Short mmCIF file of C-alpha atoms in Angstrom, two decimals:
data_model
loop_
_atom_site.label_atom_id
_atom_site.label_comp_id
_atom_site.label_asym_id
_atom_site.label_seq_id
_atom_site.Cartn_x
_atom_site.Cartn_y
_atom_site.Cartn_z
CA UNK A 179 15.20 5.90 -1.28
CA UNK A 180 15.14 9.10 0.63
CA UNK A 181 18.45 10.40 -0.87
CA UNK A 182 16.48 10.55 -4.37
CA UNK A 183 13.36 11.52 -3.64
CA UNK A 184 11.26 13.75 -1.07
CA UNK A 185 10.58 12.30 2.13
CA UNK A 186 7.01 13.25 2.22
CA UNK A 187 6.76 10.80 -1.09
CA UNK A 188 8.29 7.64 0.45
CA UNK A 189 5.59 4.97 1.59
CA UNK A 190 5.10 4.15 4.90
CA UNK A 191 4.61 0.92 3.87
CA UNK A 192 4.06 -1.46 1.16
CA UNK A 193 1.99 -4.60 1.06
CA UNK A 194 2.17 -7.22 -1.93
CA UNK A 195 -1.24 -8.48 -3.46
CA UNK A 196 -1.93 -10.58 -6.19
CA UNK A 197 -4.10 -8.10 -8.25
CA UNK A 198 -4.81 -4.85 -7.76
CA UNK A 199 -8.48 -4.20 -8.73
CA UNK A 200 -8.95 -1.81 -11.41
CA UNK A 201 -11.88 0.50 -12.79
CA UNK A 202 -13.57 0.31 -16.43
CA UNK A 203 -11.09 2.72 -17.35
CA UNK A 204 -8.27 0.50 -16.38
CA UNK A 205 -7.63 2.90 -13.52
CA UNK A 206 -6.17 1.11 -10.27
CA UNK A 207 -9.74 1.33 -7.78
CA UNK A 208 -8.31 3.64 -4.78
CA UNK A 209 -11.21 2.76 -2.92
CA UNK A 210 -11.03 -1.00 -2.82
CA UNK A 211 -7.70 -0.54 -2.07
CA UNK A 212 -8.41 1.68 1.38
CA UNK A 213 -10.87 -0.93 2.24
CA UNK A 214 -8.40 -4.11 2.19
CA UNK A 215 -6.34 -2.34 3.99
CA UNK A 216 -8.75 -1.04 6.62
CA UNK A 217 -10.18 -4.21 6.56
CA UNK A 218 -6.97 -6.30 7.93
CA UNK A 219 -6.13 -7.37 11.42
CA UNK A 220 -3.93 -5.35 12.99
CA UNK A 221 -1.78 -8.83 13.35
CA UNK A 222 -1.71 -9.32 9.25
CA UNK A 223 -0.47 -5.88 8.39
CA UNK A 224 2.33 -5.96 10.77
CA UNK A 225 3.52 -9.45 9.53
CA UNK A 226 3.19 -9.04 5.98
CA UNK A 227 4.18 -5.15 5.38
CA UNK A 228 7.48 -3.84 4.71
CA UNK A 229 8.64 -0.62 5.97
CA UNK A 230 10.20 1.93 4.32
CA UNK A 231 13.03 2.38 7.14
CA UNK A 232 11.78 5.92 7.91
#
């Protein structure tokens, strides 16, 4: 990925949920999203993450 595209724009990491929520303008909600993440043992987001080899 970092032959196409900057390397300041490649994620760290990526983590697969099964719905992302949104705001009432259909908007993915940013903040919710910081707090799962925040909010998971350190043990959780090392076993289910994937890096981005970088």
């Amino acid at each position: 990925m970092r032959s196409e595209i900057a390397g300041y724009k490649v994620p760290r990491s990526l983590w697969f949920v099964d719905e992302v929520k949104r705001s009432p303008a259909g908007k993915p909600d940013y903040r919710w999203a910081k707090e799962q993440t925040e909010a998971r043992p350190a043990d959780d987001v090392h076993a289910g993450h994937v890096t981005s080899g970088g």
